[in-house]
Short mmCIF file of C-alpha atoms and ligand atoms in Angstrom, two decimals:
data_model
loop_
_atom_site.label_atom_id
_atom_site.label_comp_id
_atom_site.label_asym_id
_atom_site.label_seq_id
_atom_site.Cartn_x
_atom_site.Cartn_y
_atom_site.Cartn_z
CA MET A 14 65.43 45.87 -11.46
CA GLU A 15 66.41 49.16 -9.76
CA TRP A 16 69.55 48.51 -6.78
CA ASN A 17 68.72 49.30 -3.23
CA VAL A 18 72.53 49.64 -1.74
CA VAL A 19 71.99 49.69 1.99
CA TYR A 20 75.73 50.38 3.58
CA TYR A 21 76.95 49.01 7.22
CA GLU A 22 80.38 50.29 8.95
CA GLU A 23 80.72 46.70 10.29
CA ILE A 24 78.52 43.44 9.80
CA ASP A 25 78.63 39.56 10.38
CA SER A 26 78.59 38.81 6.83
CA THR A 27 76.76 40.53 3.86
CA ASN A 28 75.31 37.40 3.01
CA THR A 29 74.48 36.50 6.12
CA GLN A 30 72.84 40.24 6.44
CA ALA A 31 71.39 39.52 3.37
CA LYS A 32 69.76 36.60 3.84
CA ARG A 33 68.33 37.97 7.01
CA MET A 34 66.80 41.35 5.19
CA ALA A 35 65.37 38.24 2.43
CA LYS A 36 63.74 36.60 5.20
CA GLU A 37 61.97 39.82 6.25
CA GLY A 38 60.37 40.52 2.67
CA ALA A 39 63.03 42.35 1.13
CA GLU A 40 62.80 42.97 -2.53
CA GLN A 41 64.82 41.77 -5.51
CA GLY A 42 67.10 44.00 -6.24
CA LEU A 43 69.31 44.67 -2.23
CA VAL A 44 72.43 45.15 -1.66
CA VAL A 45 74.04 44.83 1.50
CA THR A 46 77.32 46.14 1.56
CA ALA A 47 79.97 46.97 4.01
CA ASP A 48 83.39 48.20 5.02
CA GLU A 49 84.43 45.28 7.61
CA GLN A 50 82.95 41.25 7.47
CA SER A 51 83.20 40.15 11.17
CA ALA A 52 82.73 36.59 9.78
CA GLY A 53 83.19 36.96 6.44
CA LYS A 54 82.95 33.44 4.53
CA GLY A 55 84.24 31.23 1.89
CA ARG A 56 81.82 27.77 0.54
CA ARG A 57 82.36 25.33 3.06
CA GLY A 58 82.12 27.12 6.45
CA ARG A 59 85.69 28.38 5.38
CA VAL A 60 86.69 32.09 5.81
CA TRP A 61 87.32 34.75 3.99
CA GLU A 62 89.27 37.51 5.34
CA SER A 63 87.89 41.10 5.41
CA PRO A 64 89.42 43.71 7.52
CA ALA A 65 88.23 47.65 7.74
CA GLY A 66 89.15 50.18 5.33
CA THR A 67 90.00 48.65 2.44
CA ASN A 68 88.31 46.15 0.06
CA LEU A 69 85.02 45.37 -1.16
CA TYR A 70 81.97 42.98 0.49
CA PHE A 71 78.51 42.81 -1.05
CA SER A 72 75.85 40.72 -1.34
CA ILE A 73 73.08 41.30 -3.39
CA LEU A 74 69.72 39.87 -3.19
CA LEU A 75 68.11 38.21 -6.33
CA ARG A 76 64.21 36.29 -6.29
CA PRO A 77 64.57 35.10 -9.78
CA GLU A 78 61.91 32.90 -12.19
CA LEU A 79 64.21 29.95 -12.44
CA GLU A 80 64.60 25.97 -11.82
CA PRO A 81 66.53 26.04 -8.56
CA ASP A 82 69.31 23.32 -10.06
CA LYS A 83 69.85 26.78 -12.97
CA ALA A 84 70.95 28.47 -10.04
CA PRO A 85 74.07 27.73 -9.81
CA MET A 86 74.84 29.34 -13.40
CA LEU A 87 74.64 32.64 -11.43
CA THR A 88 78.14 32.52 -10.27
CA LEU A 89 79.39 32.30 -13.88
CA VAL A 90 77.48 35.41 -14.73
CA MET A 91 78.24 37.18 -11.71
CA ALA A 92 82.23 36.15 -12.07
CA TYR A 93 82.33 36.40 -16.23
CA SER A 94 80.29 40.74 -14.63
CA VAL A 95 83.51 41.21 -12.45
CA ALA A 96 86.14 39.28 -14.72
CA VAL A 97 84.52 42.68 -17.33
CA VAL A 98 84.38 44.88 -15.17
CA LEU A 99 88.51 44.46 -13.41
CA ARG A 100 89.11 43.94 -17.21
CA THR A 101 87.97 46.56 -18.83
CA GLN A 102 87.97 49.39 -16.41
CA GLU A 103 91.24 48.17 -14.40
CA GLY A 104 93.06 46.85 -17.38
CA LEU A 105 93.89 43.98 -15.26
CA PRO A 106 93.74 40.85 -16.92
CA VAL A 107 91.85 39.31 -14.40
CA GLU A 108 90.92 35.61 -15.02
CA ILE A 109 88.66 33.21 -13.88
CA LYS A 110 88.78 29.93 -11.80
CA TRP A 111 86.11 28.08 -12.57
CA PRO A 112 83.47 28.51 -10.77
CA ASN A 113 83.82 30.42 -7.97
CA ASP A 114 86.62 32.93 -7.28
CA LEU A 115 88.54 35.08 -9.61
CA VAL A 116 92.91 35.44 -10.19
CA LEU A 117 95.56 37.32 -11.13
CA GLU A 118 98.83 36.18 -11.42
CA LYS A 119 98.04 32.88 -9.92
CA LYS A 120 96.44 34.99 -6.65
CA LYS A 121 93.16 35.09 -5.62
CA ILE A 122 91.27 38.85 -5.86
CA CYS A 123 87.84 37.90 -5.70
CA GLY A 124 86.01 35.32 -4.62
CA ILE A 125 81.84 34.22 -5.06
CA LEU A 126 79.77 32.43 -2.35
CA THR A 127 75.82 31.76 -3.84
CA GLU A 128 73.53 30.84 -1.32
CA MET A 129 70.19 29.79 -2.75
CA GLU A 130 67.59 29.34 -0.47
CA LEU A 131 64.04 27.39 -1.40
CA SER A 132 60.14 27.67 -0.80
CA GLY A 133 59.20 24.09 -1.59
CA SER A 134 60.10 23.45 -4.88
CA GLN A 135 60.57 26.60 -5.82
CA ILE A 136 63.57 29.46 -5.21
CA ALA A 137 62.98 32.23 -2.81
CA ASP A 138 66.01 33.65 -3.03
CA VAL A 139 68.80 33.49 -4.09
CA VAL A 140 71.86 35.53 -2.27
CA ILE A 141 75.47 36.18 -4.65
CA GLY A 142 78.03 37.73 -2.00
CA VAL A 143 81.62 39.03 -3.69
CA GLY A 144 84.89 40.03 -2.10
CA ILE A 145 87.34 41.90 -3.78
CA ASN A 146 90.66 42.94 -2.29
CA VAL A 147 90.25 46.39 -3.71
CA ASN A 148 93.47 48.28 -1.64
CA THR A 149 95.08 45.97 0.81
CA THR A 150 98.42 46.18 1.30
CA GLU A 151 99.82 43.43 3.14
CA PHE A 152 98.39 40.01 3.45
CA PRO A 153 98.20 37.82 6.58
CA GLU A 154 101.15 35.48 6.65
CA GLU A 155 98.15 32.37 5.76
CA LEU A 156 97.63 33.66 2.88
CA ARG A 157 100.44 36.02 1.13
CA ASP A 158 101.18 33.29 -1.72
CA LYS A 159 97.72 32.91 -2.75
CA ALA A 160 95.77 36.16 -2.44
CA THR A 161 96.61 39.69 -4.49
CA SER A 162 94.98 42.63 -4.92
CA LEU A 163 93.99 45.39 -7.30
CA TYR A 164 96.46 47.97 -5.64
CA LEU A 165 98.78 45.51 -5.07
CA GLN A 166 98.76 44.34 -8.77
CA LYS A 167 98.14 48.00 -10.30
CA GLY A 168 99.96 50.37 -8.17
CA GLU A 169 97.54 52.88 -7.30
CA GLN A 170 94.66 52.63 -5.05
CA VAL A 171 90.60 52.21 -6.72
CA GLU A 172 87.98 53.95 -5.05
CA ARG A 173 85.33 51.15 -4.17
CA GLU A 174 82.27 52.86 -4.57
CA LYS A 175 82.71 53.13 -8.50
CA LEU A 176 83.71 49.57 -9.20
CA LEU A 177 80.73 48.33 -6.67
CA GLN A 178 78.41 50.31 -9.77
CA GLN A 179 80.22 49.49 -12.27
CA ILE A 180 79.46 46.04 -11.59
CA LEU A 181 76.00 46.43 -10.97
CA GLU A 182 75.10 47.93 -13.67
CA LYS A 183 77.29 45.40 -15.68
CA PHE A 184 75.86 42.62 -14.10
CA ARG A 185 71.93 44.09 -13.98
CA ARG A 186 72.22 43.62 -18.20
CA GLN A 187 74.33 39.89 -18.05
CA TYR A 188 71.52 38.79 -15.05
CA GLU A 189 68.13 40.19 -17.49
CA ARG A 190 69.89 38.58 -20.92
CA PHE A 191 70.48 35.62 -19.01
CA LEU A 192 66.54 35.45 -17.08
CA GLU A 193 65.87 36.00 -21.12
CA ILE A 194 67.82 33.70 -22.47
CA GLN A 195 67.87 30.54 -19.33
CA ASP A 196 71.55 29.47 -19.96
CA LEU A 197 74.74 30.89 -20.54
CA SER A 198 75.33 30.32 -24.71
CA PHE A 199 75.64 34.42 -25.13
CA LEU A 200 78.36 34.57 -22.78
CA GLN A 201 79.61 31.01 -23.21
CA ASN A 202 82.32 31.95 -25.54
CA GLU A 203 84.04 35.39 -23.63
CA TYR A 204 83.95 33.03 -20.30
CA ASN A 205 86.05 30.43 -22.42
CA GLN A 206 88.84 33.15 -23.09
CA MET A 207 88.87 34.21 -19.49
CA LEU A 208 88.89 30.69 -18.09
CA ILE A 209 92.57 29.38 -16.18
CA ASN A 210 91.29 26.20 -15.94
CA LYS A 211 90.97 26.31 -20.06
CA ASP A 212 93.55 23.17 -21.18
CA ARG A 213 94.78 22.22 -17.59
CA GLU A 214 94.90 19.28 -16.13
CA VAL A 215 93.02 19.72 -12.98
CA LEU A 216 91.76 18.06 -10.04
CA VAL A 217 88.11 17.76 -9.68
CA LEU A 218 87.34 17.13 -6.20
CA GLU A 219 83.24 15.97 -6.09
CA PRO A 220 81.79 15.15 -2.64
CA GLY A 221 83.66 10.96 -2.44
CA HIS A 222 85.28 11.21 -5.64
CA GLU A 223 88.88 13.13 -6.46
CA TYR A 224 89.88 12.34 -10.42
CA GLN A 225 92.08 14.13 -13.15
CA ALA A 226 91.10 15.10 -15.50
CA GLN A 227 92.03 17.62 -18.54
CA ALA A 228 89.63 21.45 -18.50
CA LEU A 229 87.95 22.46 -22.10
CA GLY A 230 85.42 24.79 -20.70
CA ILE A 231 82.70 25.74 -20.04
CA ASN A 232 79.12 24.71 -21.69
CA GLU A 233 75.66 26.41 -22.35
CA LYS A 234 74.56 25.38 -19.14
CA GLY A 235 78.24 26.42 -16.99
CA GLU A 236 79.00 23.54 -16.29
CA LEU A 237 82.77 22.58 -16.95
CA LEU A 238 83.74 19.80 -19.57
CA VAL A 239 86.64 17.82 -18.87
CA LYS A 240 88.22 14.99 -20.87
CA LYS A 241 88.66 12.52 -18.49
CA SER A 242 92.60 9.74 -19.10
CA ASP A 243 90.06 7.77 -20.73
CA GLY A 244 89.27 9.54 -23.43
CA SER A 245 85.42 11.11 -22.31
CA THR A 246 84.27 13.80 -21.57
CA GLU A 247 82.98 14.47 -18.10
CA ALA A 248 80.50 17.59 -17.66
CA VAL A 249 81.36 18.96 -13.79
CA PHE A 250 78.63 20.58 -12.41
CA ALA A 251 79.06 23.40 -10.11
CA GLY A 252 77.07 22.79 -7.33
CA GLU A 253 79.30 21.25 -4.69
CA VAL A 254 82.51 21.05 -6.68
CA SER A 255 86.32 22.40 -6.56
CA VAL A 256 88.39 22.50 -9.09
CA ARG A 257 92.30 23.11 -8.10
CA GLY A 258 95.89 22.30 -10.51
CA ILE A 259 97.83 19.16 -10.05
CA TYR A 260 100.68 20.86 -8.64
CA GLY A 261 98.26 23.52 -6.56
CA TYR A 262 95.40 25.60 -6.23
CA ILE A 263 95.48 26.79 -10.23
P1 ATP B 309 87.11 25.78 -3.82
O1 ATP B 309 87.84 25.86 -5.28
O2 ATP B 309 86.17 24.82 -3.18
O3 ATP B 309 86.37 27.41 -3.71
P2 ATP B 309 88.46 27.92 -1.75
O4 ATP B 309 89.93 27.88 -1.42
O5 ATP B 309 88.51 28.92 -3.48
O6 ATP B 309 88.14 27.33 -2.36
P3 ATP B 309 86.64 29.90 -1.00
O7 ATP B 309 85.42 29.22 -0.17
O8 ATP B 309 86.09 30.10 -2.58
O9 ATP B 309 87.50 28.44 -1.19
O10 ATP B 309 87.49 30.71 -0.51
C1 ATP B 309 88.04 30.63 1.10
C2 ATP B 309 89.17 30.73 1.26
O11 ATP B 309 89.93 31.92 0.50
C3 ATP B 309 89.66 30.92 2.56
O12 ATP B 309 90.28 28.99 2.67
C4 ATP B 309 91.36 31.16 1.62
O13 ATP B 309 92.45 30.03 1.47
C5 ATP B 309 90.89 31.94 0.99
N1 ATP B 309 90.64 33.83 1.16
C6 ATP B 309 90.36 34.40 2.77
N2 ATP B 309 89.87 34.86 2.27
C7 ATP B 309 91.03 35.60 1.21
C8 ATP B 309 91.20 36.80 0.83
N3 ATP B 309 90.63 38.40 1.31
N4 ATP B 309 91.18 37.54 -0.14
C9 ATP B 309 91.68 35.86 -0.88
N5 ATP B 309 91.82 34.32 -0.72
C10 ATP B 309 91.14 34.83 0.77
#
């Protein structure tokens, strides 16, 4: 797969733009990146703060031969890829908050948003959006205690373009392995070592159903295994679920 990077000074949302281009027939490997997003998106209509001149926002378009219910695993493949790059290239002990966030010192440094389009019962396309706080020096009031940036952690600026290339390269190799194997067994152990939820008490927020449990780690399908108070183990599917710490975000 070849990457084809398209750059915008400003766009509403790189995910939205990638989805528009997908509809017009863009090929797998399209990467939409922008200096600024005027309507950056989180999950379930939430906003991703995306000022100009500082951070990395990009979305990749994939057209995988994959059953639709396996698509959420791609979020984990991306989280894993970004985490490994930030650890090896930037030397930062980034951890993964299952399924779609990366954290450093309990604060969010990266968010991932995966959106899938179906054609009948098959995947037409999957768009994976990534927002990384790179050189932000100051966050708006409401994010100050829950967000951080590479700059704030390292004390030096990081080049966005280089970081993007490193992530795309890392992701491509993992994506190809994933498509061969069709599950996450090849990265499960390494992923679990970076999983901040591991062994912690978490609140599982399923639509209409909320419970407390101990997070054990992901299985080969990317589901979060949790141990409930009655001793039973449940596999939580990444699709529509959020996990929180019992006292806060982690
Ligand atoms: P979930 O666990 O369900 O994913 P979340 O709070 O992490 O919950 P997301 O949709 O992943 O939700 O991310 C959106 C949220 O992230 C926003 O509601 C806001 O709290 C926070 N946020 C927005 N912009 C940024 C940013 N640039 N850096 C860090 N955090 C941000």
